[in-house]
């Protein structure tokens, strides 16, 4: 067994797609659209087969009208401490909110955390 993909509701589908392509090297497949359900999505993939699905429309808003975008967090491996540090600084320079500075956690991970354009917590690990 393995996880096939993680799905994220997006407030701005194109902005979120561009973020994951630019900073994390995901390659985007074609845009899927279902006009009857007011739903659009992209599957984004990394070379190792890891995938995320970005989704917009459909039930992306709660009954009260608030955004239902996001999830708790997910982690993307940058392949080493130096890469974590460099990517964290690049994201900071480009104006993204750093939620956690690079550090070694109590359970041994070297990581930082950033907020994506929709406010999802993305952990960047070594």
XYZ file of N, CA and C in Angstrom:
378
model
N 0.830 -1.185 0.000
C 0.000 0.000 0.000
C 0.871 1.244 0.000
N 0.335 2.303 -0.567
C 0.988 3.605 -0.530
C -0.075 4.670 -0.695
N 0.238 5.873 -0.281
C -0.680 6.988 -0.502
C -0.595 7.359 -1.971
N -1.738 7.453 -2.630
C -1.773 7.811 -4.043
C -1.588 9.308 -4.240
N -2.361 10.109 -3.506
C -2.218 11.563 -3.597
C -2.893 12.232 -2.413
N -2.572 13.505 -2.230
C -3.208 14.354 -1.222
C -3.959 15.432 -1.979
N -5.199 15.692 -1.603
C -6.020 16.699 -2.281
C -6.156 17.941 -1.406
N -6.076 19.100 -2.045
C -6.144 20.383 -1.349
C -7.172 21.263 -2.044
N -8.148 21.769 -1.287
C -9.074 22.763 -1.834
C -8.331 24.080 -1.988
N -8.522 24.725 -3.113
C -7.824 25.976 -3.411
C -8.810 27.130 -3.514
N -8.436 28.280 -2.950
C -9.210 29.493 -3.174
C -8.890 30.072 -4.547
N -7.625 29.971 -4.978
C -7.189 30.439 -6.299
C -6.384 29.302 -6.920
N -7.032 28.527 -7.762
C -6.441 27.308 -8.318
C -5.147 27.582 -9.083
N -5.158 28.600 -9.932
C -3.968 28.885 -10.748
C -2.800 29.367 -9.887
N -3.080 30.210 -8.901
C -2.027 30.696 -8.007
C -1.397 29.542 -7.237
N -2.224 28.638 -6.731
C -1.705 27.505 -5.971
C -0.895 26.572 -6.871
N -1.368 26.321 -8.098
C -0.623 25.485 -9.049
C 0.759 26.088 -9.319
N 0.791 27.376 -9.598
C 2.062 28.049 -9.884
C 3.015 27.980 -8.688
N 2.487 28.128 -7.473
C 3.301 28.050 -6.257
C 4.011 26.698 -6.161
N 3.275 25.599 -6.302
C 3.866 24.269 -6.158
C 4.797 23.924 -7.319
N 4.519 24.442 -8.509
C 5.439 24.237 -9.633
C 6.744 25.011 -9.411
N 6.621 26.281 -9.068
C 7.788 27.163 -8.958
C 8.716 26.780 -7.812
N 8.173 26.540 -6.639
C 9.005 26.350 -5.457
C 9.354 24.899 -5.150
N 8.526 23.961 -5.569
C 8.754 22.568 -5.197
C 8.982 21.642 -6.389
N 8.937 22.179 -7.614
C 9.264 21.392 -8.794
C 8.202 20.415 -9.250
N 6.955 20.610 -8.823
C 5.884 19.748 -9.302
C 5.620 20.035 -10.777
N 5.252 18.999 -11.524
C 4.819 19.143 -12.914
C 3.308 18.971 -12.941
N 2.638 19.874 -13.616
C 1.183 19.862 -13.657
C 0.679 19.101 -14.872
N -0.334 18.280 -14.638
C -1.052 17.670 -15.745
C -2.057 18.677 -16.279
N -2.857 18.273 -17.229
C -3.871 19.158 -17.786
C -4.959 19.484 -16.780
N -5.609 20.594 -16.999
C -6.694 21.026 -16.115
C -7.950 20.214 -16.414
N -8.554 19.657 -15.366
C -9.829 18.957 -15.479
C -10.925 19.930 -15.094
N -11.989 19.978 -15.889
C -13.111 20.859 -15.575
C -14.424 20.105 -15.716
N -15.308 20.294 -14.740
C -16.656 19.742 -14.773
C -17.616 20.902 -14.567
N -18.087 21.522 -15.668
C -18.951 22.700 -15.552
C -20.263 22.428 -14.802
N -20.802 21.213 -14.906
C -22.059 20.896 -14.217
C -21.912 21.022 -12.703
N -20.731 20.711 -12.197
C -20.488 20.773 -10.754
C -19.665 21.988 -10.353
N -19.368 22.866 -11.325
C -18.533 24.041 -11.062
C -17.236 23.618 -10.371
N -16.588 22.602 -10.935
C -15.405 21.995 -10.326
C -14.256 21.978 -11.320
N -13.057 22.324 -10.846
C -11.831 22.245 -11.645
C -10.729 21.666 -10.771
N -9.775 20.990 -11.408
C -8.654 20.457 -10.636
C -7.437 20.231 -11.521
N -6.298 20.129 -10.856
C -5.034 19.729 -11.476
C -4.426 18.633 -10.618
N -3.794 17.656 -11.260
C -2.897 16.749 -10.562
C -1.488 17.243 -10.815
N -0.707 17.375 -9.748
C 0.688 17.780 -9.844
C 1.543 16.620 -9.354
N 2.638 16.354 -10.061
C 3.472 15.192 -9.748
C 4.935 15.567 -9.591
N 5.610 14.792 -8.754
C 7.067 14.850 -8.644
C 7.637 13.624 -9.357
N 8.914 13.655 -9.655
C 9.553 12.568 -10.380
C 9.470 11.219 -9.696
N 9.346 11.211 -8.359
C 9.291 9.938 -7.632
C 7.882 9.355 -7.574
N 6.915 10.028 -8.211
C 5.544 9.526 -8.236
C 4.616 10.167 -7.225
N 5.152 10.964 -6.298
C 4.290 11.649 -5.327
C 3.388 12.636 -6.070
N 2.109 12.691 -5.668
C 1.165 13.582 -6.350
C 0.292 14.333 -5.351
N -0.075 15.554 -5.743
C -1.111 16.292 -5.033
C -2.164 16.693 -6.055
N -3.393 16.802 -5.599
C -4.486 17.278 -6.439
C -4.952 18.606 -5.867
N -4.971 19.622 -6.710
C -5.488 20.929 -6.319
C -6.883 21.053 -6.899
N -7.857 21.436 -6.068
C -9.255 21.449 -6.485
C -9.892 22.798 -6.177
N -10.795 23.220 -7.065
C -11.530 24.473 -6.849
C -12.977 24.280 -7.276
N -13.857 25.096 -6.681
C -15.278 25.003 -6.998
C -15.934 23.937 -6.161
N -17.035 23.403 -6.646
C -17.731 22.355 -5.918
C -18.011 22.784 -4.490
N -17.776 21.907 -3.515
C -18.065 22.223 -2.111
C -16.927 22.932 -1.385
N -16.156 23.763 -2.086
C -15.000 24.409 -1.452
C -15.389 25.467 -0.431
N -16.662 25.776 -0.308
C -17.119 26.731 0.703
C -18.066 26.014 1.658
N -17.974 26.359 2.915
C -18.868 25.760 3.899
C -20.243 26.411 3.805
N -21.207 25.868 4.525
C -22.560 26.417 4.505
C -22.588 27.865 4.963
N -21.673 28.248 5.839
C -21.604 29.621 6.324
C -20.852 30.556 5.400
N -20.306 30.026 4.300
C -19.603 30.848 3.332
C -18.110 30.950 3.544
N -17.575 30.377 4.644
C -16.139 30.437 4.870
C -15.442 29.470 3.921
N -14.169 29.728 3.709
C -13.370 28.840 2.877
C -13.179 27.504 3.580
N -13.258 26.438 2.821
C -12.957 25.106 3.335
C -11.616 24.634 2.785
N -10.798 25.582 2.318
C -9.511 25.241 1.727
C -8.592 24.613 2.755
N -7.770 23.680 2.288
C -6.671 23.232 3.103
C -6.789 21.901 3.800
N -5.834 21.639 4.653
C -5.690 20.447 5.466
C -4.747 20.800 6.605
N -4.406 19.870 7.478
C -3.539 20.187 8.623
C -2.148 20.598 8.156
N -1.450 19.733 7.477
C -0.171 20.048 6.832
C 0.247 18.850 6.007
N 1.200 19.062 5.127
C 1.906 17.961 4.506
C 3.354 18.375 4.348
N 4.227 17.401 4.148
C 5.659 17.671 4.094
C 6.223 17.276 2.738
N 7.151 18.101 2.263
C 7.867 17.824 1.022
C 9.352 17.788 1.362
N 10.030 16.707 0.971
C 11.459 16.585 1.234
C 12.243 17.396 0.216
N 13.127 18.245 0.710
C 13.980 19.056 -0.157
C 15.312 18.362 -0.432
N 15.583 17.251 0.244
C 16.770 16.471 -0.048
C 18.019 16.830 0.734
N 17.905 17.626 1.768
C 19.073 17.948 2.585
C 18.894 19.256 3.327
N 19.677 19.427 4.400
C 19.568 20.633 5.235
C 19.828 21.905 4.446
N 20.857 21.886 3.593
C 21.184 23.079 2.813
C 20.021 23.472 1.907
N 19.346 22.477 1.348
C 18.200 22.751 0.478
C 17.024 23.320 1.266
N 16.818 22.809 2.481
C 15.760 23.357 3.345
C 16.047 24.831 3.617
N 17.283 25.128 3.998
C 17.663 26.514 4.305
C 17.492 27.421 3.087
N 17.976 26.972 1.933
C 17.923 27.797 0.720
C 16.488 28.039 0.268
N 15.664 26.997 0.287
C 14.278 27.157 -0.148
C 13.501 28.043 0.821
N 13.766 27.896 2.109
C 13.105 28.748 3.104
C 13.438 30.213 2.844
N 14.703 30.505 2.582
C 15.103 31.896 2.307
C 14.500 32.406 1.005
N 14.429 31.566 -0.006
C 13.812 31.977 -1.282
C 12.341 32.330 -1.082
N 11.629 31.491 -0.348
C 10.215 31.756 -0.076
C 10.049 33.043 0.732
N 10.919 33.263 1.706
C 10.863 34.488 2.513
C 11.063 35.719 1.613
N 12.096 35.678 0.762
C 12.376 36.805 -0.142
C 11.197 37.103 -1.058
N 10.487 36.047 -1.445
C 9.350 36.223 -2.348
C 8.060 36.580 -1.617
N 8.158 36.803 -0.304
C 7.029 37.330 0.447
C 6.114 36.314 1.096
N 6.496 35.040 1.106
C 5.653 34.035 1.754
C 5.931 34.001 3.251
N 4.896 33.705 4.012
C 4.981 33.690 5.472
C 5.686 32.417 5.942
N 6.763 32.590 6.665
C 7.490 31.453 7.229
C 6.857 31.145 8.583
N 6.328 29.939 8.716
C 5.635 29.534 9.944
C 6.582 28.908 10.955
N 7.679 28.364 10.473
C 8.668 27.741 11.345
C 10.035 27.827 10.699
N 10.971 28.409 11.409
C 12.335 28.539 10.889
C 12.998 27.161 10.822
N 14.004 26.992 9.950
C 14.709 25.714 9.886
C 15.253 25.314 11.258
N 15.034 24.046 11.621
C 15.447 23.551 12.935
C 15.398 22.032 12.923
N 16.023 21.445 13.911
C 15.908 20.007 14.124
C 14.852 19.801 15.197
N 13.840 19.017 14.883
C 12.738 18.784 15.814
C 13.126 17.730 16.844
N 12.300 17.581 17.856
C 12.546 16.594 18.901
C 12.576 15.171 18.382
N 11.874 14.909 17.273
C 11.888 13.555 16.721
C 12.892 13.398 15.582
N 13.814 14.380 15.456
C 14.937 14.212 14.547
C 14.794 14.765 13.142
N 13.656 15.346 12.810
C 13.497 15.951 11.484
C 14.216 17.291 11.435
N 14.844 17.591 10.311
C 15.313 18.955 10.051
C 14.286 19.535 9.105
N 13.636 20.605 9.532
C 12.520 21.123 8.747
C 12.306 22.604 8.975
N 11.574 23.188 8.045
C 10.990 24.513 8.216
C 9.534 24.375 7.797
N 8.775 25.441 7.934
C 7.377 25.399 7.508
C 7.011 26.746 6.904
N 6.200 26.699 5.849
C 5.780 27.896 5.134
C 4.275 27.817 4.900
N 3.660 28.973 4.759
C 2.249 29.047 4.405
C 2.149 29.208 2.894
N 1.390 28.329 2.233
C 1.190 28.497 0.796
C 0.179 29.624 0.558
N -0.122 29.983 -0.694
C -1.018 31.118 -0.938
C -2.412 30.989 -0.323
N -2.882 29.765 -0.055
C -4.189 29.580 0.573
C -4.097 29.380 2.077
N -2.899 29.495 2.645
C -2.737 29.353 4.087
C -2.482 27.935 4.558
N -2.280 26.988 3.639
C -1.951 25.618 4.032
C -0.529 25.561 4.566
N -0.324 24.787 5.604
C 1.011 24.612 6.191
C 1.760 23.548 5.388
N 2.902 23.945 4.823
C 3.758 23.032 4.073
C 5.071 22.923 4.837
N 5.407 21.724 5.283
C 6.673 21.504 5.958
C 7.709 21.100 4.918
N 8.874 21.715 5.007
C 9.976 21.434 4.089
C 11.013 20.670 4.896
N 11.245 19.405 4.538
C 12.123 18.547 5.330
C 13.400 18.206 4.568
N 14.435 17.845 5.342
C 15.725 17.463 4.738
C 15.647 16.055 4.184
